[in-house]
Short mmCIF file of C-alpha atoms in Angstrom, two decimals:
data_model
loop_
_atom_site.label_atom_id
_atom_site.label_comp_id
_atom_site.label_asym_id
_atom_site.label_seq_id
_atom_site.Cartn_x
_atom_site.Cartn_y
_atom_site.Cartn_z
CA MET N 8 16.32 -18.50 -7.93
CA ARG N 9 12.73 -19.60 -8.08
CA VAL N 10 10.14 -17.87 -6.74
CA ARG N 11 6.79 -19.17 -6.56
CA VAL N 12 3.16 -17.64 -5.69
CA LEU N 13 0.69 -20.29 -2.99
CA GLY N 14 -1.39 -17.45 -2.58
CA SER N 15 -2.11 -14.34 -3.93
CA ALA N 16 -4.93 -12.91 -1.50
CA ALA N 17 -4.87 -10.93 1.21
CA GLY N 18 -6.88 -11.80 4.87
CA GLY N 19 -9.83 -13.85 3.56
CA GLY N 20 -8.86 -14.82 0.80
CA ALA N 21 -10.86 -14.88 -3.21
CA PRO N 22 -14.65 -15.54 -2.50
CA GLN N 23 -14.08 -15.01 1.63
CA TRP N 24 -16.26 -17.70 3.01
CA ASN N 25 -19.30 -14.79 4.01
CA CYS N 26 -19.39 -12.16 1.56
CA ALA N 27 -21.37 -11.91 -1.30
CA CYS N 28 -19.82 -9.05 -3.09
CA PRO N 29 -19.16 -8.27 -6.84
CA VAL N 30 -15.84 -10.43 -6.79
CA CYS N 31 -16.02 -13.42 -5.03
CA ARG N 32 -19.90 -14.18 -6.77
CA ASP N 33 -17.93 -13.87 -9.46
CA ALA N 34 -14.69 -16.20 -8.26
CA ARG N 35 -17.80 -18.80 -7.03
CA ARG N 36 -19.23 -18.59 -10.38
CA ASP N 37 -15.48 -18.83 -12.54
CA GLY N 38 -13.49 -21.19 -9.64
CA ARG N 39 -11.24 -18.49 -10.09
CA ASP N 40 -10.24 -19.50 -6.37
CA ARG N 41 -7.32 -16.79 -4.64
CA THR N 42 -5.64 -18.19 -0.66
CA GLN N 43 -4.30 -15.97 1.09
CA ASP N 44 -0.85 -13.80 0.92
CA THR N 45 2.16 -16.68 0.89
CA VAL N 46 5.09 -17.35 -1.05
CA ALA N 47 7.85 -19.83 -1.52
CA VAL N 48 11.57 -18.45 -2.94
CA THR N 49 14.14 -21.69 -3.68
CA GLY N 50 17.66 -20.31 -4.37
CA ASP N 51 18.59 -24.18 -5.18
CA GLY N 52 15.67 -26.23 -6.73
CA THR N 53 16.11 -27.67 -3.04
CA ALA N 54 16.09 -25.61 -0.23
CA TRP N 55 12.36 -23.92 -0.04
CA TYR N 56 11.83 -21.47 1.96
CA LEU N 57 7.58 -19.59 2.77
CA LEU N 58 7.46 -15.93 3.07
CA ASN N 59 5.28 -16.15 5.92
CA ALA N 60 2.56 -18.63 6.38
CA GLY N 61 -1.31 -18.39 5.90
CA PRO N 62 -4.11 -19.93 7.60
CA ASP N 63 -4.04 -22.26 3.30
CA ILE N 64 -0.28 -22.73 3.40
CA ARG N 65 -1.38 -27.03 4.22
CA THR N 66 -3.93 -26.37 0.67
CA GLN N 67 -1.28 -24.78 -1.19
CA VAL N 68 2.04 -27.00 0.03
CA LEU N 69 0.18 -29.55 -0.98
CA ARG N 70 -1.06 -28.13 -5.11
CA THR N 71 3.12 -27.76 -5.52
CA PRO N 72 4.37 -30.73 -6.71
CA GLU N 73 8.35 -28.71 -5.58
CA LEU N 74 6.85 -28.94 -1.68
CA ALA N 75 5.51 -32.75 -2.23
CA PRO N 76 7.66 -34.47 0.72
CA GLY N 77 10.53 -37.45 0.67
CA PRO N 78 12.37 -39.69 -0.72
CA GLY N 79 12.98 -38.78 3.19
CA LEU N 80 9.18 -40.12 4.97
CA ARG N 81 9.30 -36.09 7.09
CA GLU N 82 12.12 -35.30 4.80
CA THR N 83 10.41 -31.76 3.46
CA PRO N 84 11.91 -29.37 1.20
CA VAL N 85 10.23 -26.37 3.17
CA ARG N 86 13.41 -25.27 4.78
CA GLY N 87 12.03 -21.56 6.96
CA VAL N 88 9.66 -19.23 7.11
CA LEU N 89 10.27 -16.12 6.84
CA LEU N 90 7.92 -13.76 8.72
CA THR N 91 7.28 -9.65 7.53
CA THR N 92 4.83 -9.64 9.57
CA ALA N 93 2.80 -10.48 12.48
CA GLU N 94 -1.02 -10.84 11.32
CA LEU N 95 -3.18 -13.45 11.45
CA ASP N 96 -2.99 -14.16 7.80
CA HIS N 97 0.36 -13.88 8.13
CA THR N 98 1.21 -16.51 10.67
CA LEU N 99 -2.04 -18.74 10.95
CA GLY N 100 0.05 -20.85 8.61
CA LEU N 101 2.44 -22.15 11.14
CA LEU N 102 0.30 -23.99 13.04
CA SER N 103 -0.72 -26.19 10.70
CA LEU N 104 3.17 -27.05 9.53
CA ARG N 105 3.34 -27.97 13.87
CA GLU N 106 3.82 -31.36 12.52
CA ALA N 107 6.95 -31.39 10.53
CA VAL N 108 10.33 -32.81 13.60
CA ARG N 109 11.66 -29.17 13.34
CA ILE N 110 11.00 -25.91 12.06
CA SER N 111 13.23 -22.98 11.62
CA VAL N 112 10.63 -19.39 11.52
CA TYR N 113 12.06 -16.04 11.14
CA ALA N 114 10.79 -12.88 12.11
CA THR N 115 12.32 -9.76 13.50
CA ALA N 116 12.33 -9.06 17.39
CA THR N 117 9.28 -7.12 17.32
CA VAL N 118 7.09 -9.75 15.70
CA THR N 119 8.82 -12.60 17.85
CA HIS N 120 7.63 -11.52 21.08
CA ALA N 121 4.01 -10.11 20.15
CA LEU N 122 3.63 -14.47 18.62
CA SER N 123 4.87 -14.83 22.04
CA THR N 124 3.36 -12.93 24.21
CA ALA N 125 0.31 -11.44 23.20
CA PHE N 126 -0.37 -13.61 20.99
CA PRO N 127 1.45 -17.05 21.99
CA LEU N 128 1.82 -19.06 19.32
CA ARG N 129 5.27 -19.34 19.32
CA PRO N 130 5.21 -20.72 22.62
CA MET N 131 2.28 -23.16 21.35
CA LEU N 132 3.80 -24.12 18.93
CA GLY N 133 7.17 -25.37 20.47
CA ALA N 134 4.25 -27.50 22.03
CA TYR N 135 4.28 -30.54 19.19
CA THR N 136 8.05 -29.48 17.42
CA ASP N 137 11.15 -28.55 17.54
CA LEU N 138 11.06 -24.70 17.21
CA ASP N 139 14.39 -22.54 15.21
CA TRP N 140 13.52 -19.24 15.79
CA GLN N 141 15.49 -17.02 14.59
CA ASP N 142 16.36 -12.86 13.71
CA LEU N 143 15.04 -11.30 10.47
CA THR N 144 18.66 -10.11 9.75
CA ALA N 145 20.21 -7.88 7.37
CA GLY N 146 22.69 -9.78 5.36
CA LEU N 147 21.28 -13.72 6.57
CA VAL N 148 22.47 -16.47 4.08
CA LEU N 149 20.02 -19.08 3.64
CA ASP N 150 20.66 -22.15 1.83
CA GLY N 151 20.64 -22.74 -1.35
CA GLY N 152 22.24 -19.76 -1.66
CA LEU N 153 20.30 -16.98 -0.95
CA LEU N 154 21.04 -13.83 0.74
CA VAL N 155 18.13 -11.97 2.10
CA HIS N 156 17.72 -8.40 3.46
CA ARG N 157 15.20 -6.67 5.21
CA LEU N 158 13.50 -2.92 5.83
CA THR N 159 11.02 -1.94 8.19
CA VAL N 160 7.75 -0.02 5.35
CA GLY N 161 5.33 -0.10 8.13
CA THR N 162 4.64 0.40 12.61
CA LYS N 163 0.75 -0.78 12.16
CA ARG N 164 0.68 -3.65 14.84
CA PRO N 165 -2.22 -6.43 14.12
CA ARG N 166 -5.10 -5.65 16.52
CA TYR N 167 -4.71 -8.04 18.77
CA ALA N 168 -0.93 -6.61 19.87
CA GLY N 169 -2.25 -4.34 21.78
CA ASP N 170 -0.45 -2.13 23.16
CA THR N 171 2.73 -4.37 22.67
CA PRO N 172 6.14 -2.76 22.33
CA GLY N 173 8.39 -2.72 19.30
CA GLU N 174 8.49 -0.11 15.47
CA ASP N 175 9.45 -3.18 13.33
CA TRP N 176 6.05 -4.40 12.55
CA VAL N 177 6.65 -4.48 9.00
CA SER N 178 8.86 -5.42 6.86
CA ALA N 179 9.88 -5.68 3.18
CA LEU N 180 12.79 -8.25 1.82
CA ARG N 181 15.13 -8.28 -0.61
CA LEU N 182 16.79 -11.51 -1.79
CA THR N 183 19.13 -12.43 -3.79
CA ASP N 184 20.51 -15.36 -5.38
CA THR N 185 24.55 -15.30 -5.06
CA ARG N 186 24.91 -17.37 -7.73
CA SER N 187 23.46 -15.98 -11.00
CA GLY N 188 22.99 -12.18 -9.19
CA SER N 189 19.06 -11.99 -9.97
CA SER N 190 17.17 -11.00 -6.79
CA PHE N 191 13.32 -10.53 -6.59
CA VAL N 192 11.77 -8.23 -3.88
CA TYR N 193 8.03 -8.84 -1.31
CA ALA N 194 6.61 -6.42 -0.51
CA THR N 195 2.88 -7.58 0.41
CA CYS N 196 2.41 -4.77 3.35
CA LEU N 197 3.92 -1.41 1.94
CA PRO N 198 2.03 1.10 3.34
CA ALA N 199 3.72 4.02 1.60
CA TRP N 200 6.51 4.72 -2.02
CA THR N 201 8.95 6.42 0.82
CA PRO N 202 13.08 6.59 -1.05
CA ALA N 203 14.45 4.58 1.32
CA PHE N 204 12.34 2.14 -0.11
CA GLY N 205 12.64 3.17 -4.07
CA THR N 206 15.85 1.98 -2.74
CA PHE N 207 15.39 -1.22 -2.40
CA VAL N 208 13.73 -1.90 -4.55
CA THR N 209 16.62 -0.78 -7.40
CA GLY N 210 17.49 -2.89 -9.68
CA ALA N 211 15.62 -6.08 -8.67
CA ASP N 212 14.48 -8.17 -11.54
CA GLU N 213 11.42 -9.29 -9.85
CA VAL N 214 9.67 -7.24 -7.54
CA LEU N 215 5.28 -8.68 -5.82
CA LEU N 216 3.44 -4.56 -4.60
CA ASP N 217 1.20 -4.48 -1.99
CA GLY N 218 -1.84 -4.58 -4.89
CA THR N 219 -5.38 -4.75 -1.38
CA PHE N 220 -6.59 -2.08 -2.91
CA THR N 221 -7.23 -0.13 -5.67
CA THR N 222 -7.33 3.09 -4.73
CA ASP N 223 -7.50 4.59 -1.17
CA ASP N 224 -11.64 4.69 -0.55
CA GLU N 225 -12.38 1.56 -2.19
CA LEU N 226 -13.54 -0.38 1.17
CA THR N 227 -15.48 3.05 1.54
CA ARG N 228 -16.74 2.66 -1.68
CA THR N 229 -17.95 -1.19 -2.36
CA THR N 230 -18.92 -1.95 1.24
CA GLY N 231 -19.91 1.70 3.17
CA ARG N 232 -17.49 0.82 6.40
CA PRO N 233 -16.29 3.07 7.06
CA GLY N 234 -11.53 4.27 6.89
CA SER N 235 -9.44 3.81 4.07
CA ALA N 236 -6.22 1.63 2.65
CA GLN N 237 -3.77 3.80 3.88
CA ALA N 238 -4.37 4.65 7.20
CA MET N 239 -5.44 0.62 7.20
CA GLY N 240 -1.38 -0.08 6.69
CA HIS N 241 -2.03 -0.07 2.52
CA LEU N 242 -0.74 2.19 -0.36
CA PRO N 243 -3.03 1.47 -3.32
CA MET N 244 -2.03 -0.28 -6.66
CA ALA N 245 -3.02 3.84 -8.65
CA ALA N 246 -0.85 5.23 -5.67
CA SER N 247 2.63 2.94 -6.71
CA HIS N 248 1.31 2.27 -9.48
CA PRO N 249 2.98 6.04 -10.88
CA MET N 250 6.63 4.94 -8.99
CA THR N 251 6.88 1.88 -10.46
CA THR N 252 7.77 3.18 -14.03
CA GLY N 253 10.94 4.98 -12.28
CA TYR N 254 12.62 0.81 -12.12
CA PRO N 255 12.76 0.48 -16.81
CA GLY N 256 14.66 -3.11 -15.85
CA THR N 257 12.57 -4.78 -12.93
CA ARG N 258 8.25 -6.31 -13.50
CA PHE N 259 6.25 -5.36 -10.87
CA ARG N 260 3.20 -7.30 -10.53
CA TYR N 261 0.15 -7.78 -7.50
CA GLY N 262 -0.82 -9.45 -4.98
CA HIS N 263 -2.31 -9.28 -1.46
CA LEU N 264 -5.05 -8.97 -3.05
CA ASN N 265 -8.72 -7.54 -0.82
CA ASN N 266 -12.13 -8.78 -1.79
CA THR N 267 -12.69 -5.51 -2.77
CA ASN N 268 -9.82 -5.39 -5.50
CA PRO N 269 -11.97 -6.42 -9.58
CA SER N 270 -8.67 -6.31 -10.85
CA LEU N 271 -7.40 -8.54 -13.74
CA GLY N 272 -4.48 -8.43 -15.95
CA ALA N 273 -0.04 -9.09 -16.61
CA ASP N 274 0.55 -8.01 -13.28
CA ILE N 275 -1.91 -8.97 -11.27
CA ALA N 276 -0.48 -12.53 -9.66
CA ALA N 277 -2.65 -15.99 -9.52
CA ASP N 278 -2.01 -18.43 -7.18
CA GLY N 279 0.16 -20.77 -8.70
CA LEU N 280 2.01 -18.44 -10.54
CA GLU N 281 6.43 -17.85 -11.66
CA LEU N 282 7.84 -15.12 -10.95
CA LEU N 283 11.42 -15.91 -10.99
CA THR N 284 12.59 -19.40 -13.21
CA ASP N 285 16.55 -19.47 -12.57
CA HIS N 286 17.85 -23.28 -12.78
#
């Protein structure tokens, strides 16, 4: 299995186009661009799957050699997209994939319904390409020998969804290479570390956690805007980091950093980082 972080920022990226906060100013000065959260995974190095498709997907694919098209004229190693939320910063990139001959999209029934009605991305995309929209169910087996398990971790609706029904709004994914046994957990939108989530990550080789905020009051401290991290559906790093010590065989890193989060270090994912390199 190979896992490549294509984008490591929360919505808006860093630097954000309209922001002059310290993190964005430093990012502009130092050329440290973080694009919006998307990850690519493969079991065999040939068939690649995207975990979410953020607005920066075109840039991310173009700068990732493994995702280059060929040898056929419109042949691409990108076989599909697995959506963990219905948020705009995780789904708008699907529109940038409309030139594909065929797109396979995996999502919960809740997310699919929202993207068919409240924000009709599914019918819009279907006017441009052949859509294969499938339920993101436990035990899903993908090309290249990837076994997918899903856990509902949150029920927070996107703002546009209003009173759209459903419960499975936010998912964590665990992907396992059926040949090597290596496994990776993707949970960049995690509102709480529940016992179920603790069981879900047990035995994983790598986990990419929610790094949106460092503390629960970060947004208010840095911008003056009201709202806590957990009220926005994000467990702060200060709360999740102590939990990771109970899994000595697992490597935890943080992605989906908001532009208010100045964190750096070995446990902070950056664009282009490879987390697993089984071949």
